[in-house]
CSV table of C-alpha atoms and ligand atoms in Angstrom, one decimal:
chain,number,residue,atom,x,y,z
D,1265,MET,CA,131.6,87.4,-71.0
D,1266,THR,CA,132.3,83.7,-71.4
D,1267,ALA,CA,134.4,82.9,-74.4
D,1268,LEU,CA,134.2,79.4,-75.8
D,1269,VAL,CA,137.4,78.1,-77.5
D,1270,THR,CA,136.9,75.1,-79.8
D,1271,GLY,CA,139.9,73.1,-80.9
D,1272,ALA,CA,141.3,74.3,-77.5
D,1273,THR,CA,143.9,71.6,-77.3
D,1274,GLY,CA,145.2,72.3,-80.8
D,1275,THR,CA,147.9,74.5,-82.3
D,1276,THR,CA,145.9,77.7,-82.4
D,1277,GLY,CA,143.2,77.0,-79.9
D,1278,ARG,CA,145.5,76.4,-76.9
D,1279,ARG,CA,147.2,79.7,-77.7
D,1280,VAL,CA,143.9,81.5,-78.1
D,1281,ALA,CA,142.7,80.2,-74.7
D,1282,ALA,CA,145.9,81.1,-72.9
D,1283,LEU,CA,145.9,84.7,-74.3
D,1284,LEU,CA,142.2,85.2,-73.5
D,1285,GLU,CA,142.8,84.0,-70.0
D,1286,SER,CA,145.8,86.3,-69.5
D,1287,ALA,CA,143.5,89.2,-70.7
D,1288,GLY,CA,141.1,88.3,-67.9
D,1289,ALA,CA,138.4,86.7,-70.0
D,1290,ASP,CA,136.2,83.8,-68.6
D,1291,VAL,CA,137.4,81.0,-70.9
D,1292,ARG,CA,135.8,77.7,-71.6
D,1293,ARG,CA,138.0,75.2,-73.4
D,1294,ALA,CA,136.2,72.7,-75.7
D,1295,ALA,CA,137.6,69.6,-77.5
D,1296,ARG,CA,136.8,65.9,-77.3
D,1297,SER,CA,139.7,65.5,-74.8
D,1298,THR,CA,138.6,68.3,-72.4
D,1299,SER,CA,136.5,67.6,-69.4
D,1300,PRO,CA,133.6,67.9,-70.0
D,1301,GLY,CA,134.2,66.8,-73.5
D,1302,PHE,CA,132.9,68.6,-76.6
D,1303,ASP,CA,132.4,66.7,-79.9
D,1304,TRP,CA,131.0,68.5,-82.9
D,1305,LEU,CA,129.7,65.1,-84.0
D,1306,ASP,CA,127.9,64.4,-80.7
D,1307,PRO,CA,124.9,66.8,-80.2
D,1308,ALA,CA,124.6,65.7,-76.6
D,1309,THR,CA,127.7,67.7,-75.8
D,1310,HIS,CA,126.7,71.0,-77.4
D,1311,ASP,CA,124.3,72.7,-75.0
D,1312,ALA,CA,126.5,72.6,-72.0
D,1313,ALA,CA,129.5,73.9,-74.0
D,1314,PHE,CA,127.5,76.9,-75.3
D,1315,GLU,CA,125.7,77.8,-72.0
D,1316,GLY,CA,126.2,81.5,-71.3
D,1317,VAL,CA,128.6,81.9,-74.2
D,1318,GLU,CA,128.8,85.3,-75.9
D,1319,SER,CA,131.9,84.8,-78.0
D,1320,LEU,CA,133.4,81.9,-79.8
D,1321,TYR,CA,136.8,80.9,-81.4
D,1322,LEU,CA,135.4,78.5,-84.0
D,1323,LEU,CA,137.5,75.6,-85.3
D,1324,PRO,CA,135.1,73.4,-87.3
D,1325,PRO,CA,135.3,69.6,-87.2
D,1326,LEU,CA,138.4,68.7,-89.1
D,1327,ALA,CA,138.0,65.2,-90.4
D,1328,THR,CA,134.5,66.0,-91.9
D,1329,PRO,CA,134.5,66.7,-95.6
D,1330,ASP,CA,131.4,68.9,-95.3
D,1331,PRO,CA,131.4,70.6,-91.9
D,1332,ALA,CA,128.8,73.3,-92.6
D,1333,PRO,CA,125.7,71.1,-91.9
D,1334,VAL,CA,127.3,70.1,-88.6
D,1335,VAL,CA,128.2,73.7,-87.5
D,1336,ALA,CA,125.1,75.6,-88.8
D,1337,PRO,CA,122.5,74.3,-86.4
D,1338,VAL,CA,124.8,74.6,-83.4
D,1339,LEU,CA,125.5,78.2,-84.3
D,1340,GLU,CA,121.8,79.0,-84.9
D,1341,ARG,CA,120.8,77.7,-81.5
D,1342,ALA,CA,123.8,79.4,-79.8
D,1343,VAL,CA,122.9,82.8,-81.3
D,1344,ARG,CA,119.3,82.4,-80.0
D,1345,ARG,CA,120.9,81.8,-76.5
D,1346,GLY,CA,123.1,84.9,-76.6
D,1347,LEU,CA,126.2,84.1,-78.8
D,1348,ARG,CA,127.2,87.4,-80.5
D,1349,ARG,CA,130.7,87.2,-81.8
D,1350,VAL,CA,132.5,84.4,-83.7
D,1351,VAL,CA,136.0,84.3,-85.0
D,1352,LEU,CA,136.2,81.4,-87.5
D,1353,LEU,CA,139.6,79.8,-88.3
D,1354,SER,CA,139.5,79.2,-92.1
D,1355,ALA,CA,142.5,79.4,-94.4
D,1356,ALA,CA,144.0,81.9,-96.9
D,1357,ALA,CA,143.5,79.4,-99.8
D,1358,VAL,CA,139.8,79.0,-99.0
D,1359,GLU,CA,137.4,81.3,-100.9
D,1360,ARG,CA,133.8,82.0,-99.7
D,1361,GLY,CA,131.3,79.4,-100.8
D,1362,THR,CA,133.8,76.8,-101.8
D,1363,PRO,CA,133.2,73.2,-100.5
D,1364,GLY,CA,134.2,72.6,-96.9
D,1365,LEU,CA,135.5,75.6,-95.0
D,1366,GLY,CA,134.2,78.0,-97.7
D,1367,VAL,CA,130.6,77.1,-97.0
D,1368,VAL,CA,131.3,77.4,-93.2
D,1369,GLN,CA,132.5,81.0,-93.9
D,1370,ASP,CA,129.1,81.7,-95.5
D,1371,VAL,CA,127.3,80.1,-92.5
D,1372,VAL,CA,129.2,82.2,-90.0
D,1373,LEU,CA,128.8,85.4,-92.0
D,1374,GLY,CA,125.0,84.7,-92.4
D,1375,THR,CA,124.2,83.5,-88.9
D,1376,VAL,CA,126.2,85.5,-86.3
D,1377,PRO,CA,125.7,89.2,-85.4
D,1378,GLU,CA,129.4,89.9,-85.2
D,1379,PRO,CA,131.3,87.5,-87.5
D,1380,SER,CA,135.0,87.5,-88.4
D,1381,VAL,CA,136.7,85.0,-90.8
D,1382,LEU,CA,140.4,84.5,-90.2
D,1383,ARG,CA,142.2,83.3,-93.3
D,1384,PRO,CA,145.7,82.5,-92.2
D,1385,SER,CA,148.5,81.4,-94.6
D,1386,TRP,CA,150.3,78.1,-93.9
D,1387,PHE,CA,151.4,77.8,-90.3
D,1388,THR,CA,155.2,78.2,-89.4
D,1389,GLN,CA,154.4,75.4,-86.9
D,1390,ASN,CA,154.2,73.0,-89.9
D,1391,LEU,CA,158.0,73.2,-89.8
D,1392,LEU,CA,158.1,71.8,-86.2
D,1393,GLY,CA,156.8,68.8,-84.4
D,1394,ASP,CA,155.1,65.9,-86.2
D,1395,HIS,CA,154.0,67.6,-89.4
D,1396,LEU,CA,155.3,65.8,-92.6
D,1397,THR,CA,157.2,69.0,-93.6
D,1398,ALA,CA,158.9,69.1,-90.2
D,1399,ARG,CA,159.8,65.4,-90.4
D,1400,GLY,CA,161.2,66.1,-93.8
D,1401,LEU,CA,163.4,69.0,-92.6
D,1402,ARG,CA,164.8,66.8,-89.8
D,1403,ALA,CA,165.5,64.0,-92.3
D,1404,GLY,CA,167.2,66.5,-94.7
D,1405,GLU,CA,164.7,66.5,-97.5
D,1406,VAL,CA,161.3,68.3,-97.9
D,1407,VAL,CA,159.2,67.0,-100.7
D,1408,THR,CA,156.4,69.3,-102.1
D,1409,ALA,CA,154.5,70.1,-105.2
D,1410,THR,CA,154.9,73.8,-104.7
D,1411,GLY,CA,157.8,74.2,-107.2
D,1412,ASP,CA,159.3,77.6,-106.6
D,1413,GLY,CA,156.0,79.1,-105.4
D,1414,ARG,CA,156.2,81.1,-102.2
D,1415,VAL,CA,154.1,81.1,-99.0
D,1416,PRO,CA,154.0,83.8,-96.3
D,1417,PHE,CA,154.2,81.4,-93.4
D,1418,VAL,CA,152.5,82.7,-90.3
D,1419,ASP,CA,153.2,81.9,-86.6
D,1420,ALA,CA,150.3,80.3,-84.8
D,1421,GLY,CA,151.0,82.7,-81.9
D,1422,ASP,CA,150.3,85.6,-84.2
D,1423,ILE,CA,147.1,84.0,-85.5
D,1424,ALA,CA,146.0,83.6,-81.9
D,1425,ALA,CA,146.9,87.2,-81.0
D,1426,VAL,CA,144.8,88.4,-84.0
D,1427,ALA,CA,141.9,86.1,-83.0
D,1428,VAL,CA,142.0,87.4,-79.4
D,1429,ALA,CA,142.2,91.0,-80.4
D,1430,LEU,CA,139.1,90.5,-82.6
D,1431,LEU,CA,137.2,88.6,-79.8
D,1432,LEU,CA,137.9,91.3,-77.2
D,1433,ASP,CA,137.6,94.5,-79.3
D,1434,PRO,CA,134.6,96.6,-78.1
D,1435,ALA,CA,133.8,97.4,-81.8
D,1436,PRO,CA,132.5,94.7,-84.2
D,1437,PRO,CA,135.4,92.8,-85.9
D,1438,GLU,CA,136.5,93.0,-89.5
D,1439,PRO,CA,134.6,90.3,-91.4
D,1440,ASP,CA,137.4,88.9,-93.5
D,1441,VAL,CA,141.1,88.9,-92.3
D,1442,LEU,CA,144.0,87.5,-94.3
D,1443,VAL,CA,146.7,86.7,-91.7
D,1444,THR,CA,150.2,86.2,-92.9
D,1445,GLY,CA,153.8,86.3,-91.8
D,1446,PRO,CA,156.1,89.2,-92.8
D,1447,GLU,CA,157.5,87.6,-96.1
D,1448,ALA,CA,156.7,85.0,-98.6
D,1449,LEU,CA,159.2,82.2,-98.8
D,1450,SER,CA,159.7,79.2,-101.2
D,1451,TYR,CA,160.4,75.8,-99.7
D,1452,ASP,CA,164.0,76.2,-101.0
D,1453,ASP,CA,164.2,79.4,-98.8
D,1454,VAL,CA,162.7,77.5,-95.9
D,1455,CYS,CA,165.3,74.7,-96.2
D,1456,ALA,CA,168.1,77.3,-96.4
D,1457,ILE,CA,166.9,79.1,-93.2
D,1458,TRP,CA,166.5,75.7,-91.5
D,1459,THR,CA,170.0,74.7,-92.4
D,1460,GLU,CA,171.4,78.1,-91.2
D,1461,VAL,CA,169.5,78.1,-88.0
D,1462,THR,CA,170.0,74.4,-87.0
D,1463,GLY,CA,173.3,73.6,-88.7
D,1464,ARG,CA,171.5,70.5,-90.1
D,1465,PRO,CA,171.3,70.4,-93.9
D,1466,ALA,CA,168.0,70.1,-95.6
D,1467,ARG,CA,167.0,70.6,-99.3
D,1468,HIS,CA,163.7,70.9,-101.2
D,1469,ARG,CA,162.7,68.3,-103.8
D,1470,PRO,CA,159.8,69.4,-106.0
D,1471,VAL,CA,157.5,66.7,-107.3
D,1472,SER,CA,154.2,66.7,-109.3
D,1473,VAL,CA,150.8,67.1,-107.6
D,1474,SER,CA,149.9,63.4,-108.3
D,1475,ALA,CA,153.3,62.2,-106.8
D,1476,MET,CA,152.6,64.4,-103.8
D,1477,THR,CA,149.1,63.0,-103.4
D,1478,ALA,CA,150.6,59.4,-103.4
D,1479,ARG,CA,153.2,60.5,-100.9
D,1480,LEU,CA,150.6,61.8,-98.5
D,1481,VAL,CA,148.5,58.7,-98.9
D,1482,ALA,CA,151.6,56.6,-98.1
D,1483,ASP,CA,152.0,58.7,-95.0
D,1484,GLY,CA,148.6,57.5,-93.8
D,1485,MET,CA,146.3,60.4,-95.1
D,1486,PRO,CA,142.9,59.5,-96.5
D,1487,ALA,CA,143.0,59.8,-100.3
D,1488,ASP,CA,140.4,62.6,-100.7
D,1489,TYR,CA,142.2,64.8,-98.1
D,1490,ALA,CA,145.6,64.0,-99.6
D,1491,ALA,CA,144.3,65.1,-103.0
D,1492,VAL,CA,143.1,68.4,-101.5
D,1493,LEU,CA,146.3,69.1,-99.7
D,1494,ALA,CA,148.5,68.3,-102.7
D,1495,GLY,CA,146.2,70.4,-104.9
D,1496,LEU,CA,146.9,73.3,-102.5
D,1497,ASP,CA,150.7,72.8,-103.2
D,1498,GLY,CA,149.8,73.1,-106.9
D,1499,LEU,CA,148.0,76.4,-106.1
D,1500,ILE,CA,151.1,77.7,-104.3
D,1501,ALA,CA,153.2,76.7,-107.4
D,1502,THR,CA,151.2,79.1,-109.5
D,1503,GLY,CA,152.2,82.0,-107.2
D,1504,ALA,CA,148.6,82.6,-106.1
D,1505,GLN,CA,149.4,82.2,-102.3
D,1506,ALA,CA,152.3,84.6,-102.0
D,1507,ARG,CA,150.5,87.7,-101.0
D,1508,THR,CA,151.3,89.2,-97.5
D,1509,SER,CA,149.0,91.2,-95.4
D,1510,ASP,CA,149.5,93.8,-92.6
D,1511,ALA,CA,146.8,92.2,-90.4
D,1512,VAL,CA,149.1,91.2,-87.5
D,1513,ARG,CA,150.5,94.7,-87.2
D,1514,ARG,CA,147.2,96.4,-87.8
D,1515,ILE,CA,145.2,94.3,-85.4
D,1516,THR,CA,147.7,93.5,-82.6
D,1517,GLY,CA,150.0,96.6,-82.9
D,1518,ARG,CA,153.2,94.5,-83.3
D,1519,ASP,CA,155.0,92.9,-86.2
D,1520,PRO,CA,154.5,89.2,-87.2
D,1521,ARG,CA,157.2,86.8,-86.3
D,1522,SER,CA,159.4,85.5,-89.2
D,1523,VAL,CA,160.1,81.8,-89.9
D,1524,ARG,CA,163.7,82.5,-88.8
D,1525,ASP,CA,162.5,83.9,-85.4
D,1526,VAL,CA,160.2,80.9,-84.7
D,1527,LEU,CA,162.9,78.3,-85.7
D,1528,GLN,CA,165.6,80.0,-83.7
D,1529,GLU,CA,163.4,79.9,-80.6
D,1530,ALA,CA,162.3,76.3,-81.2
D,1531,CYS,CA,165.5,74.7,-82.5
D,1532,PRO,CA,168.8,75.3,-80.7
D,1533,ALA,CA,171.6,75.2,-83.2
D,1534,ARG,CA,173.7,72.0,-83.3
D,1535,PRO,CA,177.1,72.8,-81.5
Z,2715,NAP,N1,148.4,74.0,-90.8
Z,2715,NAP,C1,148.3,74.9,-91.6
Z,2715,NAP,O1,149.2,75.3,-92.3
Z,2715,NAP,C2,146.9,75.6,-91.8
Z,2715,NAP,C3,146.9,76.8,-92.6
Z,2715,NAP,C4,145.6,77.5,-92.7
Z,2715,NAP,C5,144.5,77.0,-92.1
Z,2715,NAP,N2,144.6,75.8,-91.3
Z,2715,NAP,C6,143.4,75.3,-90.7
Z,2715,NAP,O2,143.6,75.1,-89.3
Z,2715,NAP,C7,142.7,74.2,-88.8
Z,2715,NAP,C8,143.5,73.3,-87.8
Z,2715,NAP,O3,143.7,74.2,-86.7
Z,2715,NAP,P1,144.7,73.9,-85.5
Z,2715,NAP,O4,146.0,73.6,-86.2
Z,2715,NAP,O5,144.7,75.0,-84.5
Z,2715,NAP,O6,144.1,72.6,-84.9
Z,2715,NAP,P2,144.8,71.2,-84.6
Z,2715,NAP,O7,146.2,71.4,-83.9
Z,2715,NAP,O8,144.8,70.3,-85.8
Z,2715,NAP,O9,143.9,70.6,-83.4
Z,2715,NAP,C9,142.5,70.2,-83.7
Z,2715,NAP,C10,141.7,70.6,-82.5
Z,2715,NAP,O10,140.3,70.2,-82.8
Z,2715,NAP,C11,139.9,69.3,-81.8
Z,2715,NAP,N3,138.9,68.4,-82.5
Z,2715,NAP,C12,139.2,67.5,-83.5
Z,2715,NAP,N4,138.1,66.9,-83.8
Z,2715,NAP,C13,137.1,67.4,-83.0
Z,2715,NAP,C14,135.7,67.1,-82.9
Z,2715,NAP,N5,135.0,66.2,-83.7
Z,2715,NAP,N6,134.9,67.8,-82.0
Z,2715,NAP,C15,135.5,68.7,-81.2
Z,2715,NAP,N7,136.8,69.0,-81.3
Z,2715,NAP,C16,137.6,68.3,-82.2
Z,2715,NAP,C17,141.1,68.6,-81.3
Z,2715,NAP,O11,141.0,68.1,-80.0
Z,2715,NAP,P3,140.5,66.6,-79.6
Z,2715,NAP,O12,141.3,65.7,-80.5
Z,2715,NAP,O13,140.7,66.5,-78.2
Z,2715,NAP,O14,139.0,66.7,-79.9
Z,2715,NAP,C18,142.1,69.8,-81.3
Z,2715,NAP,O15,141.9,70.6,-80.1
Z,2715,NAP,C19,142.2,73.4,-90.0
Z,2715,NAP,O16,140.9,73.7,-90.3
Z,2715,NAP,C20,143.1,73.9,-91.2
Z,2715,NAP,O17,142.4,73.9,-92.4
Z,2715,NAP,C21,145.8,75.1,-91.2
């Protein structure tokens, strides 16, 4: 089979592509920066990307407030040409039918013969690299509107392992999979683990949702997206995002990696 991986240069997609390849699958990587390029917003790039494709890791276009009308016709045409299985990357906080990714979930479940919607919690990789939280940790202060709400951070490698198991399983995949790490942590907990692992102090400063929105805008984020992300912080503060699942163990056969494991591997302690 040919497996198409969209978002193939990103945090999850590059891990999905590598795992599929090591499992012997014929992998086609798709992103604007691959060669040939694939751009959701450029229909001239779609047919070549989907030629001969039976399974798809689907990362919808990111900077598009309403991705469903972009994704739906591409999927419909691809299904007519032999696409059977799609694993969609959505998010734990996104319910079916809600604007944006929630409508994409409906499109995938209604269009594809063997659909699966992955709903991962917040990525542990947000604590590393260029993410605002990661920059905050390195600077010694993480600002959120999450209060003492907890999040079961999940490793992007575990999300990819679940996606690949579902893409390769001979049986049709589970349609809705909540993917989390092993335990729910507050940002106070995250700062404490960071401090222990790296030897560099960091603390959490809780702010209101509106102050968080302003902060994200000041960091360069478009105002509507900033309001959505800060609103998700507010949702975490209510306790609504603290639930863990057994999906990583159930689907991959091994335990999910903890925040501590991932930080220890990525951040050598200061001598
Ligand atoms: N971070 C979190 O905590 C979290 C939690 C739950 C869910 N999520 C979801 O995860 C998704 C992001 O996934 P990720 O972190 O794996 O991706 P990512 O690292 O943000 O990378 C985005 C990928 O999409 C490609 N891309 C961007 N615009 C494109 C376009 N118009 N056409 C084709 N490809 C395009 C990029 O490559 P090019 O630039 O080369 O095109 C890149 O490969 C979001 O939908 C988010 O809601 C994130």
